[in-house]
Amino acid sequence: MKIFVQIASYRDPQLIPTLKSMLENAKKPENLRIGICRQYHPDDKFDILDEFENDERFRILNVPYLESKGVCWARSLVQQLYQDEEYTLQIDSHMRFAPNWDDEMIKIIKQLQKKGHKKPLLTGYVSSFDPDNDPQGKIGRAHV
Protein backbone atom coordinates (compact mmCIF):
# COMPACT_ATOMS: atom_id res chain seq x y z
CA MET A 1 0.00 0.00 0.00
CA LYS A 2 1.60 3.23 -1.18
CA ILE A 3 1.20 6.56 0.63
CA PHE A 4 1.67 9.78 -1.31
CA VAL A 5 3.03 12.39 1.11
CA GLN A 6 2.50 15.98 -0.05
CA ILE A 7 4.76 18.77 1.21
CA ALA A 8 4.72 22.44 0.24
CA SER A 9 7.87 24.03 1.68
CA TYR A 10 8.77 27.71 1.65
CA ARG A 11 12.39 28.31 2.67
CA ASP A 12 11.98 26.02 5.65
CA PRO A 13 15.12 24.91 7.52
CA GLN A 14 13.05 22.06 8.99
CA LEU A 15 12.29 20.42 5.62
CA ILE A 16 15.20 17.96 5.71
CA PRO A 17 14.73 17.01 9.40
CA THR A 18 11.03 16.45 8.57
CA LEU A 19 11.90 14.14 5.68
CA LYS A 20 14.39 12.20 7.80
CA SER A 21 11.91 11.82 10.65
CA MET A 22 9.24 10.63 8.21
CA LEU A 23 11.51 8.01 6.63
CA GLU A 24 13.20 6.83 9.85
CA ASN A 25 9.90 6.37 11.68
CA ALA A 26 7.92 4.72 8.90
CA LYS A 27 7.39 1.00 9.30
CA LYS A 28 7.56 0.60 5.52
CA PRO A 29 9.51 3.55 4.11
CA GLU A 30 9.75 1.77 0.77
CA ASN A 31 5.99 2.33 0.34
CA LEU A 32 6.22 6.11 0.63
CA ARG A 33 6.04 8.43 -2.36
CA ILE A 34 6.95 12.00 -1.47
CA GLY A 35 5.93 15.03 -3.51
CA ILE A 36 7.63 18.29 -2.58
CA CYS A 37 7.22 21.83 -3.86
CA ARG A 38 10.42 23.40 -2.56
CA GLN A 39 10.21 27.17 -2.77
CA TYR A 40 13.80 28.19 -2.23
CA HIS A 41 16.22 31.11 -2.14
CA PRO A 42 19.48 30.36 -3.97
CA ASP A 43 21.54 31.60 -1.00
CA ASP A 44 19.83 29.25 1.46
CA LYS A 45 21.79 26.09 2.10
CA PHE A 46 19.48 24.43 4.65
CA ASP A 47 16.90 22.92 2.27
CA ILE A 48 19.04 21.51 -0.53
CA LEU A 49 17.54 18.13 -1.46
CA ASP A 50 20.49 16.61 -3.33
CA GLU A 51 20.43 13.47 -1.17
CA PHE A 52 16.85 12.75 -2.30
CA GLU A 53 17.09 13.76 -5.98
CA ASN A 54 17.93 10.24 -7.21
CA ASP A 55 15.58 8.43 -4.84
CA GLU A 56 12.68 7.06 -6.93
CA ARG A 57 10.27 7.70 -4.06
CA PHE A 58 10.71 11.47 -4.40
CA ARG A 59 9.05 13.85 -6.85
CA ILE A 60 10.56 17.28 -6.34
CA LEU A 61 9.57 20.62 -7.82
CA ASN A 62 12.16 23.34 -7.22
CA VAL A 63 10.63 26.81 -7.47
CA PRO A 64 12.61 30.03 -6.90
CA TYR A 65 10.92 31.85 -4.01
CA LEU A 66 10.24 34.96 -6.13
CA GLU A 67 8.07 32.82 -8.42
CA SER A 68 5.97 31.44 -5.56
CA LYS A 69 2.28 32.27 -5.53
CA GLY A 70 1.53 31.08 -2.00
CA VAL A 71 0.92 27.92 -0.04
CA CYS A 72 -2.33 26.92 -1.79
CA TRP A 73 -0.66 27.32 -5.18
CA ALA A 74 2.30 25.19 -4.02
CA ARG A 75 -0.03 22.51 -2.60
CA SER A 76 -1.87 22.43 -5.93
CA LEU A 77 1.41 21.81 -7.76
CA VAL A 78 2.27 18.97 -5.38
CA GLN A 79 -1.16 17.38 -5.83
CA GLN A 80 -0.45 17.17 -9.56
CA LEU A 81 2.41 14.77 -8.72
CA TYR A 82 -0.08 12.16 -7.42
CA GLN A 83 0.19 8.83 -9.27
CA ASP A 84 -2.71 6.70 -8.02
CA GLU A 85 -1.21 5.78 -4.65
CA GLU A 86 -3.77 4.14 -2.33
CA TYR A 87 -3.38 6.80 0.38
CA THR A 88 -2.38 10.44 0.54
CA LEU A 89 -1.10 12.57 3.39
CA GLN A 90 -0.66 16.34 3.28
CA ILE A 91 1.76 17.74 5.85
CA ASP A 92 3.71 20.89 6.67
CA SER A 93 7.45 20.96 6.06
CA HIS A 94 8.17 21.21 9.80
CA MET A 95 6.91 18.01 11.43
CA ARG A 96 8.14 15.03 13.41
CA PHE A 97 6.72 11.52 13.20
CA ALA A 98 5.90 8.84 15.75
CA PRO A 99 7.30 5.32 15.24
CA ASN A 100 5.33 3.24 12.70
CA TRP A 101 3.14 6.25 11.82
CA ASP A 102 2.38 4.88 8.35
CA ASP A 103 1.18 1.49 9.56
CA GLU A 104 -0.86 3.03 12.39
CA MET A 105 -2.65 5.47 10.08
CA ILE A 106 -3.58 2.74 7.61
CA LYS A 107 -4.88 0.56 10.49
CA ILE A 108 -7.12 3.42 11.66
CA ILE A 109 -8.49 3.94 8.14
CA LYS A 110 -9.20 0.22 7.73
CA GLN A 111 -10.96 0.10 11.10
CA LEU A 112 -13.20 2.98 10.04
CA GLN A 113 -13.93 1.27 6.72
CA LYS A 114 -14.97 -1.91 8.57
CA LYS A 115 -17.43 0.25 10.50
CA GLY A 116 -19.04 1.33 7.22
CA HIS A 117 -17.22 4.58 6.45
CA LYS A 118 -16.36 4.22 2.75
CA LYS A 119 -13.80 7.02 2.49
CA PRO A 120 -12.63 8.02 5.97
CA LEU A 121 -10.56 11.17 6.27
CA LEU A 122 -8.08 11.55 9.12
CA THR A 123 -7.38 15.15 10.06
CA GLY A 124 -5.62 16.87 12.86
CA TYR A 125 -4.02 20.07 14.02
CA VAL A 126 -0.57 19.13 15.23
CA SER A 127 0.93 21.21 18.01
CA SER A 128 4.05 23.21 17.31
CA PHE A 129 7.52 22.43 18.60
CA ASP A 130 10.79 24.30 18.99
CA PRO A 131 13.62 22.29 17.43
CA ASP A 132 16.25 24.33 19.31
CA ASN A 133 14.75 23.59 22.73
CA ASP A 134 13.28 20.20 21.93
CA PRO A 135 15.53 18.49 19.39
CA GLN A 136 13.81 15.14 19.87
CA GLY A 137 10.49 16.68 18.79
CA LYS A 138 8.72 15.47 21.95
CA ILE A 139 6.44 18.48 22.35
CA GLY A 140 5.07 18.47 18.83
CA ARG A 141 5.33 14.79 18.03
CA ALA A 142 2.23 13.60 16.22
CA HIS A 143 0.73 10.45 17.71
CA VAL A 144 -1.88 8.38 15.93
PDB file of C-alpha atoms in Angstrom:
ATOM      1  CA  MET A   1       0.000   0.000   0.000  1.00  0.00           C
ATOM      2  CA  LYS A   2       1.600   3.228  -1.181  1.00  0.00           C
ATOM      3  CA  ILE A   3       1.203   6.558   0.631  1.00  0.00           C
ATOM      4  CA  PHE A   4       1.670   9.784  -1.307  1.00  0.00           C
ATOM      5  CA  VAL A   5       3.029  12.395   1.114  1.00  0.00           C
ATOM      6  CA  GLN A   6       2.497  15.980  -0.049  1.00  0.00           C
ATOM      7  CA  ILE A   7       4.755  18.768   1.207  1.00  0.00           C
ATOM      8  CA  ALA A   8       4.721  22.443   0.244  1.00  0.00           C
ATOM      9  CA  SER A   9       7.870  24.029   1.676  1.00  0.00           C
ATOM     10  CA  TYR A  10       8.769  27.710   1.645  1.00  0.00           C
ATOM     11  CA  ARG A  11      12.385  28.314   2.671  1.00  0.00           C
ATOM     12  CA  ASP A  12      11.976  26.017   5.647  1.00  0.00           C
ATOM     13  CA  PRO A  13      15.120  24.908   7.520  1.00  0.00           C
ATOM     14  CA  GLN A  14      13.047  22.060   8.994  1.00  0.00           C
ATOM     15  CA  LEU A  15      12.294  20.416   5.625  1.00  0.00           C
ATOM     16  CA  ILE A  16      15.201  17.957   5.707  1.00  0.00           C
ATOM     17  CA  PRO A  17      14.730  17.015   9.397  1.00  0.00           C
ATOM     18  CA  THR A  18      11.034  16.453   8.572  1.00  0.00           C
ATOM     19  CA  LEU A  19      11.902  14.141   5.682  1.00  0.00           C
ATOM     20  CA  LYS A  20      14.393  12.203   7.800  1.00  0.00           C
ATOM     21  CA  SER A  21      11.907  11.817  10.654  1.00  0.00           C
ATOM     22  CA  MET A  22       9.238  10.628   8.213  1.00  0.00           C
ATOM     23  CA  LEU A  23      11.510   8.010   6.630  1.00  0.00           C
ATOM     24  CA  GLU A  24      13.204   6.834   9.846  1.00  0.00           C
ATOM     25  CA  ASN A  25       9.902   6.373  11.678  1.00  0.00           C
ATOM     26  CA  ALA A  26       7.924   4.720   8.901  1.00  0.00           C
ATOM     27  CA  LYS A  27       7.387   1.000   9.303  1.00  0.00           C
ATOM     28  CA  LYS A  28       7.555   0.596   5.515  1.00  0.00           C
ATOM     29  CA  PRO A  29       9.514   3.554   4.108  1.00  0.00           C
ATOM     30  CA  GLU A  30       9.750   1.766   0.770  1.00  0.00           C
ATOM     31  CA  ASN A  31       5.995   2.332   0.340  1.00  0.00           C
ATOM     32  CA  LEU A  32       6.225   6.110   0.626  1.00  0.00           C
ATOM     33  CA  ARG A  33       6.044   8.428  -2.362  1.00  0.00           C
ATOM     34  CA  ILE A  34       6.948  11.997  -1.475  1.00  0.00           C
ATOM     35  CA  GLY A  35       5.931  15.026  -3.512  1.00  0.00           C
ATOM     36  CA  ILE A  36       7.625  18.293  -2.581  1.00  0.00           C
ATOM     37  CA  CYS A  37       7.224  21.828  -3.856  1.00  0.00           C
ATOM     38  CA  ARG A  38      10.425  23.400  -2.561  1.00  0.00           C
ATOM     39  CA  GLN A  39      10.205  27.172  -2.774  1.00  0.00           C
ATOM     40  CA  TYR A  40      13.799  28.193  -2.226  1.00  0.00           C
ATOM     41  CA  HIS A  41      16.217  31.115  -2.142  1.00  0.00           C
ATOM     42  CA  PRO A  42      19.481  30.358  -3.968  1.00  0.00           C
ATOM     43  CA  ASP A  43      21.538  31.604  -0.998  1.00  0.00           C
ATOM     44  CA  ASP A  44      19.830  29.251   1.464  1.00  0.00           C
ATOM     45  CA  LYS A  45      21.792  26.085   2.103  1.00  0.00           C
ATOM     46  CA  PHE A  46      19.485  24.431   4.647  1.00  0.00           C
ATOM     47  CA  ASP A  47      16.899  22.922   2.274  1.00  0.00           C
ATOM     48  CA  ILE A  48      19.037  21.513  -0.527  1.00  0.00           C
ATOM     49  CA  LEU A  49      17.540  18.133  -1.463  1.00  0.00           C
ATOM     50  CA  ASP A  50      20.485  16.605  -3.331  1.00  0.00           C
ATOM     51  CA  GLU A  51      20.434  13.468  -1.165  1.00  0.00           C
ATOM     52  CA  PHE A  52      16.846  12.746  -2.296  1.00  0.00           C
ATOM     53  CA  GLU A  53      17.090  13.756  -5.980  1.00  0.00           C
ATOM     54  CA  ASN A  54      17.926  10.243  -7.215  1.00  0.00           C
ATOM     55  CA  ASP A  55      15.577   8.435  -4.840  1.00  0.00           C
ATOM     56  CA  GLU A  56      12.679   7.065  -6.925  1.00  0.00           C
ATOM     57  CA  ARG A  57      10.268   7.703  -4.062  1.00  0.00           C
ATOM     58  CA  PHE A  58      10.710  11.474  -4.398  1.00  0.00           C
ATOM     59  CA  ARG A  59       9.050  13.847  -6.854  1.00  0.00           C
ATOM     60  CA  ILE A  60      10.556  17.282  -6.338  1.00  0.00           C
ATOM     61  CA  LEU A  61       9.566  20.617  -7.816  1.00  0.00           C
ATOM     62  CA  ASN A  62      12.159  23.335  -7.224  1.00  0.00           C
ATOM     63  CA  VAL A  63      10.632  26.809  -7.469  1.00  0.00           C
ATOM     64  CA  PRO A  64      12.606  30.031  -6.904  1.00  0.00           C
ATOM     65  CA  TYR A  65      10.923  31.850  -4.013  1.00  0.00           C
ATOM     66  CA  LEU A  66      10.243  34.957  -6.130  1.00  0.00           C
ATOM     67  CA  GLU A  67       8.066  32.824  -8.421  1.00  0.00           C
ATOM     68  CA  SER A  68       5.972  31.441  -5.559  1.00  0.00           C
ATOM     69  CA  LYS A  69       2.275  32.273  -5.532  1.00  0.00           C
ATOM     70  CA  GLY A  70       1.533  31.085  -2.002  1.00  0.00           C
ATOM     71  CA  VAL A  71       0.921  27.922  -0.038  1.00  0.00           C
ATOM     72  CA  CYS A  72      -2.332  26.920  -1.787  1.00  0.00           C
ATOM     73  CA  TRP A  73      -0.657  27.323  -5.179  1.00  0.00           C
ATOM     74  CA  ALA A  74       2.296  25.186  -4.018  1.00  0.00           C
ATOM     75  CA  ARG A  75      -0.035  22.511  -2.603  1.00  0.00           C
ATOM     76  CA  SER A  76      -1.869  22.432  -5.933  1.00  0.00           C
ATOM     77  CA  LEU A  77       1.411  21.808  -7.757  1.00  0.00           C
ATOM     78  CA  VAL A  78       2.273  18.972  -5.385  1.00  0.00           C
ATOM     79  CA  GLN A  79      -1.159  17.381  -5.830  1.00  0.00           C
ATOM     80  CA  GLN A  80      -0.449  17.168  -9.557  1.00  0.00           C
ATOM     81  CA  LEU A  81       2.409  14.771  -8.723  1.00  0.00           C
ATOM     82  CA  TYR A  82      -0.080  12.164  -7.421  1.00  0.00           C
ATOM     83  CA  GLN A  83       0.192   8.828  -9.274  1.00  0.00           C
ATOM     84  CA  ASP A  84      -2.708   6.701  -8.016  1.00  0.00           C
ATOM     85  CA  GLU A  85      -1.212   5.776  -4.648  1.00  0.00           C
ATOM     86  CA  GLU A  86      -3.771   4.144  -2.331  1.00  0.00           C
ATOM     87  CA  TYR A  87      -3.383   6.800   0.376  1.00  0.00           C
ATOM     88  CA  THR A  88      -2.376  10.436   0.539  1.00  0.00           C
ATOM     89  CA  LEU A  89      -1.103  12.575   3.393  1.00  0.00           C
ATOM     90  CA  GLN A  90      -0.661  16.343   3.283  1.00  0.00           C
ATOM     91  CA  ILE A  91       1.762  17.745   5.848  1.00  0.00           C
ATOM     92  CA  ASP A  92       3.710  20.887   6.666  1.00  0.00           C
ATOM     93  CA  SER A  93       7.446  20.962   6.056  1.00  0.00           C
ATOM     94  CA  HIS A  94       8.174  21.207   9.798  1.00  0.00           C
ATOM     95  CA  MET A  95       6.915  18.014  11.430  1.00  0.00           C
ATOM     96  CA  ARG A  96       8.135  15.030  13.414  1.00  0.00           C
ATOM     97  CA  PHE A  97       6.722  11.516  13.196  1.00  0.00           C
ATOM     98  CA  ALA A  98       5.895   8.844  15.751  1.00  0.00           C
ATOM     99  CA  PRO A  99       7.299   5.320  15.236  1.00  0.00           C
ATOM    100  CA  ASN A 100       5.327   3.241  12.703  1.00  0.00           C
ATOM    101  CA  TRP A 101       3.145   6.248  11.818  1.00  0.00           C
ATOM    102  CA  ASP A 102       2.383   4.880   8.353  1.00  0.00           C
ATOM    103  CA  ASP A 103       1.183   1.486   9.565  1.00  0.00           C
ATOM    104  CA  GLU A 104      -0.859   3.034  12.388  1.00  0.00           C
ATOM    105  CA  MET A 105      -2.649   5.473  10.080  1.00  0.00           C
ATOM    106  CA  ILE A 106      -3.578   2.737   7.614  1.00  0.00           C
ATOM    107  CA  LYS A 107      -4.878   0.561  10.493  1.00  0.00           C
ATOM    108  CA  ILE A 108      -7.124   3.420  11.660  1.00  0.00           C
ATOM    109  CA  ILE A 109      -8.489   3.941   8.139  1.00  0.00           C
ATOM    110  CA  LYS A 110      -9.200   0.219   7.728  1.00  0.00           C
ATOM    111  CA  GLN A 111     -10.964   0.099  11.101  1.00  0.00           C
ATOM    112  CA  LEU A 112     -13.201   2.983  10.042  1.00  0.00           C
ATOM    113  CA  GLN A 113     -13.935   1.272   6.719  1.00  0.00           C
ATOM    114  CA  LYS A 114     -14.968  -1.908   8.568  1.00  0.00           C
ATOM    115  CA  LYS A 115     -17.435   0.247  10.502  1.00  0.00           C
ATOM    116  CA  GLY A 116     -19.036   1.329   7.224  1.00  0.00           C
ATOM    117  CA  HIS A 117     -17.224   4.583   6.448  1.00  0.00           C
ATOM    118  CA  LYS A 118     -16.361   4.224   2.749  1.00  0.00           C
ATOM    119  CA  LYS A 119     -13.801   7.024   2.493  1.00  0.00           C
ATOM    120  CA  PRO A 120     -12.632   8.024   5.974  1.00  0.00           C
ATOM    121  CA  LEU A 121     -10.564  11.169   6.272  1.00  0.00           C
ATOM    122  CA  LEU A 122      -8.079  11.552   9.115  1.00  0.00           C
ATOM    123  CA  THR A 123      -7.385  15.145  10.060  1.00  0.00           C
ATOM    124  CA  GLY A 124      -5.616  16.872  12.865  1.00  0.00           C
ATOM    125  CA  TYR A 125      -4.023  20.068  14.019  1.00  0.00           C
ATOM    126  CA  VAL A 126      -0.570  19.133  15.231  1.00  0.00           C
ATOM    127  CA  SER A 127       0.931  21.207  18.010  1.00  0.00           C
ATOM    128  CA  SER A 128       4.055  23.207  17.315  1.00  0.00           C
ATOM    129  CA  PHE A 129       7.521  22.431  18.596  1.00  0.00           C
ATOM    130  CA  ASP A 130      10.785  24.299  18.992  1.00  0.00           C
ATOM    131  CA  PRO A 131      13.624  22.289  17.432  1.00  0.00           C
ATOM    132  CA  ASP A 132      16.250  24.334  19.314  1.00  0.00           C
ATOM    133  CA  ASN A 133      14.746  23.592  22.725  1.00  0.00           C
ATOM    134  CA  ASP A 134      13.278  20.205  21.934  1.00  0.00           C
ATOM    135  CA  PRO A 135      15.531  18.486  19.386  1.00  0.00           C
ATOM    136  CA  GLN A 136      13.806  15.143  19.868  1.00  0.00           C
ATOM    137  CA  GLY A 137      10.494  16.680  18.794  1.00  0.00           C
ATOM    138  CA  LYS A 138       8.719  15.471  21.948  1.00  0.00           C
ATOM    139  CA  ILE A 139       6.436  18.476  22.347  1.00  0.00           C
ATOM    140  CA  GLY A 140       5.066  18.474  18.832  1.00  0.00           C
ATOM    141  CA  ARG A 141       5.326  14.792  18.030  1.00  0.00           C
ATOM    142  CA  ALA A 142       2.230  13.599  16.216  1.00  0.00           C
ATOM    143  CA  HIS A 143       0.732  10.445  17.713  1.00  0.00           C
ATOM    144  CA  VAL A 144      -1.878   8.379  15.926  1.00  0.00           C
TER     145      VAL A 144
END
